């Protein structure tokens, strides 16, 4: 079925739920007027629906391939990419000094979601470039910025990030790639990197790789890692292209999904590179790109969830089978199918609201310099990444179930959503790592940022108890349970925290999602569809938090009571 961009949802969330108005009122983002926002969303919707969505199936059926060292991309991807860059969509949030639009991350997030719903394999390319632009803006020298950022913004060049090695997955500190000084300010970078999304293509002039490697005097572990810009083609000082660098795509991974996105094994053999940031602290610079990508990857999960929901809904509305309460005979009217559709819709709303709230916090931190807004953004980033991608997987899986046997047949397209989205819970830090980050680094303030957010949820629920007694009371009680669990969590030792990290993050997301649904019902002001959907989220999905928080309180001891031999037996 054709993809339809949910423009009214974005506008409603901006206006009534996530506080976008305060971003638009700030001096930094004063150009994000209602007319500008509407125009950008409308044009991005047209691009997504008419240009990118038709590439979804061809990208799956005709994967990117490696021929004689050259990556050949899926049919139509070159034209789709040109449409993206000609519309300026790569550079919505980039610094105007280098040709970007300087608009809010919240707006970029909505645009990226539409593009990802239309064709996730292709959208991965500009997402990586957006993250690289931000990393260079924050950490590169003025010379590197002036040379690379305008080309990345224009889309003439695109960007990647190279972290993972065969022996160093999540443990980045175990990487072995090295960088030797050339004596002219550049470095010779050698090593092999795996799982490099869009490691090469046949439609941009250059591919710019940010590569983690060790200098000769580097200490062991993560404190000895430096970051280097290693381009496919070495640029001259004026931005024209010079010699081909000594790097290559060794192979492309054979993947479960995202077939249109070439995931490369990259080999660097003394490739010329330039240091980004200070020596030995490259991981901090790379984390700028990774945090940008973590927001983006959470949104990718939502992208697929939206597309899978639309696909399943269309099928359920048209498939006739059996007797139904209203006599229409379509499966959407069967109670269990209606349950699945309502759950899918409610989950997409929750995840989207969390993602946009995270983006708003990023924007407000930039606009105000406020440490509290920065802490809010940091707190929401792992929640968005994990819950957004978990939602994408769950909704895509439910979409197959709605289709019944036809969902297991590739021609319907239902299975592709699940195959494509599954990796999002793994890359940019697995969702378990996101949860561990939430309960460790994000709780280094003893939970202060978390408690501030919980307090806001409780105050909001308390204020509308008269209008929505059942829903408001349920949200307040859940938030109070989350507060108590957080107090207990910060008193635990770290391994106990880690044992309950995933259920804690999911419980937090459950409470947040229900809070945003309650805000939507409040804005509606009548007992309409948003209130009905809020009841689904609050009365049917929110109760899960009780079981999740029970797991958090258990700590790690019970897990280790099972010996290695017990696990094998």
XYZ file of C-alpha atoms in Angstrom:
569
model
C 0.000 0.000 0.000
C 1.166 3.613 -0.477
C 2.815 5.298 2.517
C 1.025 8.363 3.904
C 2.982 10.839 6.043
C 1.337 11.511 9.447
C 1.523 15.305 9.207
C -1.398 15.935 11.553
C 0.314 13.846 14.232
C 3.507 15.897 14.097
C 1.576 19.146 14.243
C -0.542 17.953 17.150
C 2.489 16.762 19.099
C 4.358 20.014 18.412
C 1.397 22.139 19.450
C 0.016 20.225 22.429
C 2.345 17.539 23.802
C 6.121 17.995 23.495
C 6.480 21.759 24.007
C 7.854 22.710 20.602
C 6.456 26.218 21.045
C 9.199 27.132 23.501
C 11.815 26.077 20.915
C 10.257 28.249 18.214
C 10.110 31.218 20.593
C 13.840 31.064 21.347
C 16.209 33.437 19.599
C 18.338 30.590 18.254
C 15.402 28.998 16.441
C 13.327 32.094 15.705
C 13.110 31.112 12.027
C 11.091 28.001 12.927
C 7.829 29.869 12.430
C 4.548 27.959 11.987
C 4.610 28.700 8.257
C 8.185 27.429 7.918
C 7.458 24.280 9.909
C 4.350 23.573 7.882
C 6.151 24.119 4.582
C 9.065 21.874 5.525
C 6.875 19.049 6.783
C 4.639 19.271 3.717
C 7.533 19.148 1.268
C 9.251 16.326 3.167
C 5.990 14.389 3.052
C 5.784 14.800 -0.729
C 9.367 13.583 -1.141
C 8.771 10.607 1.132
C 5.485 9.550 -0.427
C 6.253 10.070 -4.111
C 10.024 9.588 -4.494
C 11.311 7.447 -1.623
C 8.434 5.066 -0.876
C 8.563 3.510 -4.381
C 12.186 2.489 -3.622
C 11.278 0.388 -0.557
C 10.606 -2.912 -2.333
C 13.242 -2.572 -5.080
C 15.866 -2.028 -2.409
C 14.852 -5.292 -0.752
C 14.553 -7.309 -3.962
C 17.695 -5.927 -5.620
C 20.307 -5.491 -2.873
C 23.445 -3.404 -3.088
C 26.315 -5.511 -4.447
C 30.102 -5.357 -4.741
C 31.496 -5.721 -8.274
C 35.270 -5.610 -8.801
C 35.704 -3.416 -5.745
C 32.877 -1.043 -6.715
C 29.616 -0.854 -4.745
C 26.564 -0.901 -7.014
C 23.481 0.432 -5.267
C 19.868 -0.656 -5.620
C 17.826 0.574 -8.601
C 16.540 4.108 -8.138
C 18.655 4.866 -5.064
C 20.888 7.328 -6.920
C 17.850 9.287 -8.074
C 16.307 9.110 -4.603
C 19.517 10.377 -3.026
C 19.693 13.275 -5.496
C 16.150 14.256 -4.584
C 17.104 14.244 -0.886
C 20.164 16.448 -1.337
C 18.575 18.792 -3.876
C 15.816 19.467 -1.372
C 18.379 20.358 1.300
C 17.138 17.606 3.613
C 20.596 16.528 4.785
C 21.306 19.907 6.346
C 18.135 20.953 8.142
C 19.831 21.281 11.541
C 23.371 22.054 10.317
C 25.105 25.347 11.023
C 24.122 28.108 8.528
C 27.781 29.194 8.519
C 28.491 26.181 6.309
C 25.270 26.202 4.300
C 22.891 24.464 6.699
C 19.443 25.706 7.656
C 20.044 25.807 11.426
C 16.516 24.594 12.188
C 15.521 22.615 15.294
C 16.416 18.975 15.792
C 12.742 18.334 16.529
C 11.898 19.294 12.959
C 14.761 17.178 11.606
C 13.425 14.277 13.656
C 9.987 14.483 12.062
C 11.492 14.704 8.572
C 13.804 11.754 9.230
C 10.889 9.686 10.457
C 8.948 10.249 7.235
C 11.953 9.411 5.098
C 12.641 6.288 7.144
C 9.046 5.113 6.863
C 9.261 5.517 3.103
C 12.613 3.780 2.566
C 14.736 3.032 5.611
C 17.647 1.558 3.625
C 18.238 4.828 1.801
C 17.462 7.104 4.758
C 20.385 5.551 6.636
C 22.775 7.377 4.314
C 21.831 10.993 5.119
C 21.370 10.053 8.792
C 25.042 9.048 9.004
C 26.051 12.275 7.266
C 23.978 14.386 9.653
C 25.767 12.811 12.601
C 29.168 13.376 11.027
C 28.383 17.027 10.373
C 27.528 17.529 14.039
C 30.709 15.763 15.182
C 32.849 17.943 12.930
C 31.062 21.119 14.040
C 31.928 20.330 17.654
C 35.401 18.802 17.403
C 37.194 19.402 14.084
C 39.741 22.100 13.318
C 38.620 25.154 11.387
C 40.433 23.852 8.305
C 38.654 20.494 8.410
C 35.303 22.191 9.006
C 35.741 24.545 6.066
C 36.842 21.733 3.744
C 34.406 18.975 4.644
C 31.177 20.367 6.121
C 29.983 22.323 3.052
C 30.489 19.238 0.868
C 28.631 17.032 3.350
C 25.806 19.555 3.581
C 25.488 19.779 -0.191
C 25.386 15.986 -0.433
C 28.322 15.903 -2.860
C 30.098 13.878 -0.175
C 28.556 11.615 2.470
C 29.774 10.427 5.858
C 30.173 7.215 7.844
C 31.467 6.204 11.243
C 33.911 3.324 11.755
C 33.999 1.873 15.265
C 33.525 -1.874 15.255
C 36.225 -4.459 14.666
C 35.890 -8.240 14.646
C 37.414 -8.562 18.136
C 35.992 -5.269 19.433
C 32.233 -4.975 19.262
C 30.613 -3.162 22.170
C 34.030 -3.166 23.876
C 35.429 -0.384 21.724
C 38.510 -0.182 23.925
C 39.727 -3.480 22.418
C 40.166 -2.032 18.927
C 43.526 -2.530 17.175
C 43.441 -0.099 14.253
C 46.478 2.176 14.362
C 47.478 5.602 13.107
C 51.111 6.560 12.439
C 52.174 10.214 11.997
C 53.196 11.043 8.414
C 55.241 14.060 9.462
C 53.047 16.520 7.559
C 50.165 16.791 10.018
C 48.373 13.777 8.576
C 48.393 10.152 9.708
C 48.628 6.730 8.072
C 45.615 4.762 9.295
C 45.651 0.959 9.108
C 43.162 -1.664 10.243
C 39.898 -3.346 9.394
C 36.423 -2.200 10.424
C 33.192 -4.158 10.125
C 29.470 -3.315 9.973
C 30.042 0.046 8.293
C 26.661 1.326 7.116
C 26.891 2.881 3.666
C 30.652 2.254 3.581
C 30.549 3.146 -0.101
C 28.127 3.982 -2.912
C 28.054 4.825 -6.609
C 26.289 8.191 -6.408
C 28.458 10.563 -4.326
C 31.845 12.000 -5.287
C 33.413 11.066 -1.992
C 32.763 9.049 1.155
C 34.199 10.523 4.356
C 34.977 7.981 7.062
C 35.377 8.916 10.720
C 37.657 6.161 12.004
C 38.681 5.278 15.555
C 42.329 4.201 15.830
C 45.305 4.282 18.205
C 48.344 6.518 18.028
C 51.765 4.901 18.728
C 51.919 6.339 22.256
C 48.301 5.565 23.101
C 47.494 4.038 26.498
C 45.423 0.864 26.577
C 41.636 0.951 26.699
C 39.148 3.627 25.720
C 41.394 6.430 26.977
C 43.860 5.685 24.194
C 41.541 6.029 21.216
C 41.791 8.881 18.707
C 39.434 9.883 15.895
C 40.486 10.473 12.293
C 38.875 11.735 9.115
C 39.833 9.285 6.373
C 38.247 10.148 3.005
C 37.800 7.711 0.132
C 39.326 10.336 -2.172
C 41.819 12.798 -0.731
C 40.580 16.367 -1.299
C 42.767 19.238 -2.364
C 42.788 22.419 -0.301
C 40.178 23.992 -2.578
C 37.768 21.083 -2.183
C 38.470 19.501 -5.547
C 39.269 15.806 -5.504
C 42.799 14.481 -5.694
C 44.245 10.986 -5.339
C 42.323 7.858 -4.355
C 43.105 6.919 -0.751
C 44.444 3.502 0.240
C 41.223 2.091 1.606
C 38.726 -0.343 0.126
C 35.522 -2.233 0.657
C 36.543 -5.845 1.264
C 33.029 -7.243 1.221
C 29.379 -6.441 1.862
C 27.522 -8.230 4.644
C 24.691 -10.628 3.753
C 22.002 -9.351 6.060
C 18.589 -10.267 7.388
C 17.157 -6.992 6.107
C 18.046 -3.471 4.971
C 19.272 -5.041 1.756
C 19.407 -1.726 -0.067
C 21.886 -0.321 2.457
C 25.441 -1.586 1.774
C 27.018 -2.650 5.073
C 30.732 -2.902 4.406
C 33.864 -4.502 5.758
C 36.407 -1.677 5.330
C 40.172 -2.182 4.995
C 42.576 0.706 5.643
C 46.175 0.202 4.504
C 48.135 3.260 5.572
C 45.252 5.440 4.397
C 45.844 9.157 4.830
C 43.760 10.653 7.606
C 43.545 13.744 9.759
C 43.058 13.934 13.519
C 39.667 15.140 14.741
C 39.806 16.661 18.214
C 42.596 15.976 20.672
C 44.768 12.840 20.710
C 43.548 9.913 22.827
C 40.080 11.328 23.459
C 38.532 10.470 20.135
C 35.763 8.444 21.681
C 34.297 11.614 23.200
C 34.207 13.184 19.733
C 32.719 10.057 18.210
C 30.028 10.033 20.903
C 28.763 13.335 19.505
C 28.007 11.492 16.281
C 26.762 8.403 18.125
C 24.301 10.355 20.282
C 22.965 12.045 17.170
C 22.635 8.598 15.612
C 20.983 7.166 18.736
C 18.219 9.719 18.443
C 18.021 8.942 14.739
C 17.994 5.170 15.193
C 15.209 5.353 17.769
C 13.301 7.343 15.170
C 14.059 4.673 12.566
C 12.245 2.192 14.791
C 9.261 4.535 14.868
C 9.523 4.966 11.093
C 9.104 1.256 10.526
C 6.395 0.983 13.179
C 4.346 3.669 11.399
C 4.800 2.056 7.989
C 4.045 -1.440 9.315
C 0.932 -0.146 11.072
C -0.369 1.542 7.938
C 0.295 -1.642 5.962
C -1.493 -3.862 8.497
C -4.408 -1.454 8.899
C -5.065 -1.352 5.161
C -5.040 -5.133 5.000
C -7.303 -5.505 8.038
C -9.812 -3.002 6.664
C -10.052 -4.848 3.379
C -9.768 -8.516 4.351
C -13.199 -10.105 4.859
C -13.443 -13.149 7.074
C -16.110 -14.424 9.437
C -18.938 -12.683 11.243
C -18.161 -9.471 13.103
C -20.092 -7.314 15.606
C -20.937 -4.600 13.075
C -21.667 -6.970 10.217
C -18.962 -5.603 7.915
C -17.088 -8.870 8.035
C -13.606 -7.346 7.803
C -10.989 -8.679 10.177
C -10.373 -5.205 11.644
C -13.691 -5.642 13.435
C -12.687 -8.853 15.211
C -11.862 -8.038 18.830
C -8.369 -9.528 18.815
C -7.374 -7.836 15.558
C -8.841 -4.577 16.872
C -6.705 -5.080 20.006
C -3.568 -5.444 17.889
C -4.336 -2.398 15.754
C -5.142 -0.240 18.789
C -1.952 -1.400 20.519
C 0.132 -0.630 17.439
C -1.325 2.861 17.137
C -0.906 3.596 20.843
C 2.702 2.392 20.858
C 3.635 4.474 17.821
C 2.215 7.572 19.515
C 4.140 6.889 22.737
C 7.443 6.270 20.980
C 7.032 9.276 18.691
C 6.239 11.566 21.624
C 9.319 10.342 23.505
C 11.537 10.916 20.457
C 10.210 14.424 19.817
C 10.515 15.290 23.512
C 14.153 14.186 23.379
C 14.713 16.363 20.304
C 12.995 19.336 21.968
C 15.298 18.926 24.989
C 18.320 18.937 22.662
C 17.024 22.107 21.012
C 16.333 23.822 24.312
C 19.777 22.930 25.637
C 21.274 24.558 22.541
C 18.969 27.574 22.713
C 19.419 28.280 26.422
C 22.685 26.677 27.477
C 20.737 25.190 30.367
C 22.341 22.267 32.186
C 18.885 20.993 33.115
C 17.806 20.804 29.492
C 21.065 19.058 28.598
C 20.462 16.544 31.390
C 16.897 15.995 30.137
C 18.203 15.314 26.628
C 20.837 12.918 27.955
C 18.249 11.058 30.046
C 15.794 10.684 27.167
C 18.359 9.608 24.555
C 18.760 5.962 25.677
C 15.032 5.689 26.439
C 14.188 6.930 22.957
C 16.717 4.661 21.262
C 15.677 1.498 23.091
C 11.926 2.031 23.272
C 11.716 3.415 19.732
C 13.473 0.403 18.242
C 11.683 -2.100 20.497
C 8.433 -0.536 19.334
C 9.477 -0.842 15.711
C 10.194 -4.555 16.166
C 7.028 -5.261 18.159
C 4.729 -3.358 15.803
C 6.289 -4.909 12.690
C 5.904 -8.348 14.247
C 2.290 -7.587 15.155
C 1.738 -6.398 11.598
C 2.680 -9.855 10.331
C 0.225 -11.363 12.802
C -2.569 -9.106 11.548
C -1.914 -10.400 8.038
C -2.132 -13.986 9.251
C -0.642 -16.471 6.780
C -0.220 -13.741 4.204
C 2.165 -11.959 6.545
C 4.597 -14.854 6.170
C 4.527 -14.492 2.395
C 7.176 -12.088 1.136
C 5.036 -10.681 -1.666
C 2.778 -8.855 0.793
C 5.735 -6.794 2.062
C 4.746 -7.274 5.709
C 7.815 -9.348 6.545
C 10.238 -6.778 5.164
C 9.366 -4.321 7.916
C 10.430 -6.798 10.597
C 13.564 -7.861 8.730
C 14.595 -4.246 8.173
C 13.947 -2.970 11.689
C 15.432 -5.847 13.681
C 18.988 -4.497 13.544
C 17.996 -1.145 15.049
C 17.906 -2.709 18.518
C 21.515 -3.805 17.967
C 23.451 -0.998 16.313
C 24.517 2.323 17.855
C 24.799 0.402 21.129
C 22.498 -2.523 21.796
C 19.348 -1.758 23.724
C 20.843 -3.507 26.727
C 23.763 -1.080 26.594
C 21.304 1.811 26.320
C 19.597 0.587 29.481
C 22.922 0.184 31.286
C 23.832 3.730 30.248
C 20.527 4.961 31.668
C 21.074 3.387 35.096
C 24.775 4.279 35.313
C 25.987 7.414 33.507
C 22.561 9.020 33.439
C 22.203 8.382 37.185
C 25.555 9.901 38.141
C 23.498 12.824 39.416
C 21.839 10.392 41.879
C 18.740 10.405 39.725
C 18.150 14.166 39.871
C 17.214 14.520 36.164
C 14.955 11.474 36.392
C 13.232 12.780 39.515
C 12.579 16.161 37.857
C 10.864 14.462 34.950
C 8.854 12.176 37.221
C 7.751 15.201 39.245
C 6.452 16.881 36.084
C 4.466 13.766 35.210
C 2.924 13.618 38.681
C 2.042 17.311 38.719
C 0.383 17.057 35.323
C -1.632 13.992 36.324
C -2.638 15.551 39.630
C -3.881 18.663 37.854
C -6.385 16.771 35.672
C -7.716 14.216 38.138
C -11.095 15.917 38.148
C -11.484 15.674 34.358
C -9.855 12.257 33.877
C -10.059 10.558 37.283
C -9.240 7.016 36.221
C -6.496 7.746 33.707
C -4.858 10.536 35.717
C -4.819 8.433 38.882
C -3.277 5.499 37.004
C -0.526 7.710 35.552
C 0.176 9.368 38.924
C 0.397 6.010 40.692
C 2.705 4.606 38.020
C 4.956 7.672 38.221
C 5.127 7.332 42.002
C 6.084 3.664 41.632
C 8.780 4.723 39.176
C 10.040 7.314 41.666
C 10.301 4.694 44.408
C 12.048 2.273 42.071
C 14.510 5.001 41.041
C 15.291 5.753 44.681
C 16.034 2.079 45.212
C 18.020 1.855 41.994
C 20.504 4.605 42.856
C 21.181 2.833 46.166
C 22.067 -0.457 44.428
C 25.572 -1.489 43.414
C 26.259 -1.316 39.692
C 25.801 -4.976 38.778
C 22.433 -5.033 40.526
C 21.488 -1.962 38.510
C 22.594 -3.654 35.301
C 20.518 -6.746 36.064
C 17.379 -4.620 36.154
C 18.400 -2.022 33.577
C 16.293 -3.218 30.639
C 13.045 -3.569 32.621
C 13.745 -0.212 34.302
C 14.128 1.559 30.965
C 10.981 -0.056 29.605
C 9.024 0.863 32.739
C 10.230 4.455 32.404
C 9.101 4.465 28.765
C 5.729 3.034 29.749
C 5.153 5.849 32.248
C 6.399 8.491 29.812
C 4.236 7.202 26.987
C 1.145 7.175 29.186
C 1.934 10.713 30.347
C 2.037 11.918 26.735
C -1.204 10.096 25.946
C -2.817 11.856 28.904
C -1.526 15.185 27.565
C -3.120 14.358 24.216
C -6.458 13.607 25.856
C -6.246 16.885 27.785
C -5.598 18.823 24.574
C -8.521 17.167 22.822
C -10.863 18.430 25.493
C -13.627 16.005 24.548
C -14.152 12.286 24.755
C -12.821 11.747 21.245
C -10.359 9.433 19.467
C -7.242 10.650 21.285
C -8.907 10.079 24.635
C -9.987 6.622 23.516
C -6.428 5.855 22.420
C -5.096 7.184 25.718
C -7.329 4.694 27.526
C -5.747 1.888 25.502
C -2.263 3.014 26.500
C -3.053 3.739 30.149
C -5.478 0.963 31.011
C -4.057 -1.849 28.854
C -0.338 -1.137 28.390
C 0.752 0.925 31.398
C 0.046 -1.890 33.932
C 3.100 -3.670 32.516
C 5.235 -1.310 34.592
C 4.337 -3.189 37.790
C 5.971 -6.422 36.630
C 8.916 -4.541 35.131
C 9.709 -2.668 38.343
C 9.443 -5.930 40.305
C 12.331 -7.190 38.179
C 14.325 -4.035 38.909
C 14.089 -4.676 42.654
C 15.406 -8.234 42.304
C 18.986 -7.205 41.577
C 21.560 -9.611 40.124
C 21.894 -12.358 42.739
C 19.163 -14.594 41.361
C 20.698 -14.509 37.887
C 24.067 -15.729 39.145
C 22.445 -18.440 41.262
C 22.360 -20.299 37.943
C 25.904 -21.574 37.339
C 27.433 -21.925 33.892
C 26.781 -25.651 34.141
C 23.144 -24.993 35.045
C 22.740 -22.896 31.923
C 24.194 -25.637 29.751
C 22.219 -28.512 31.304
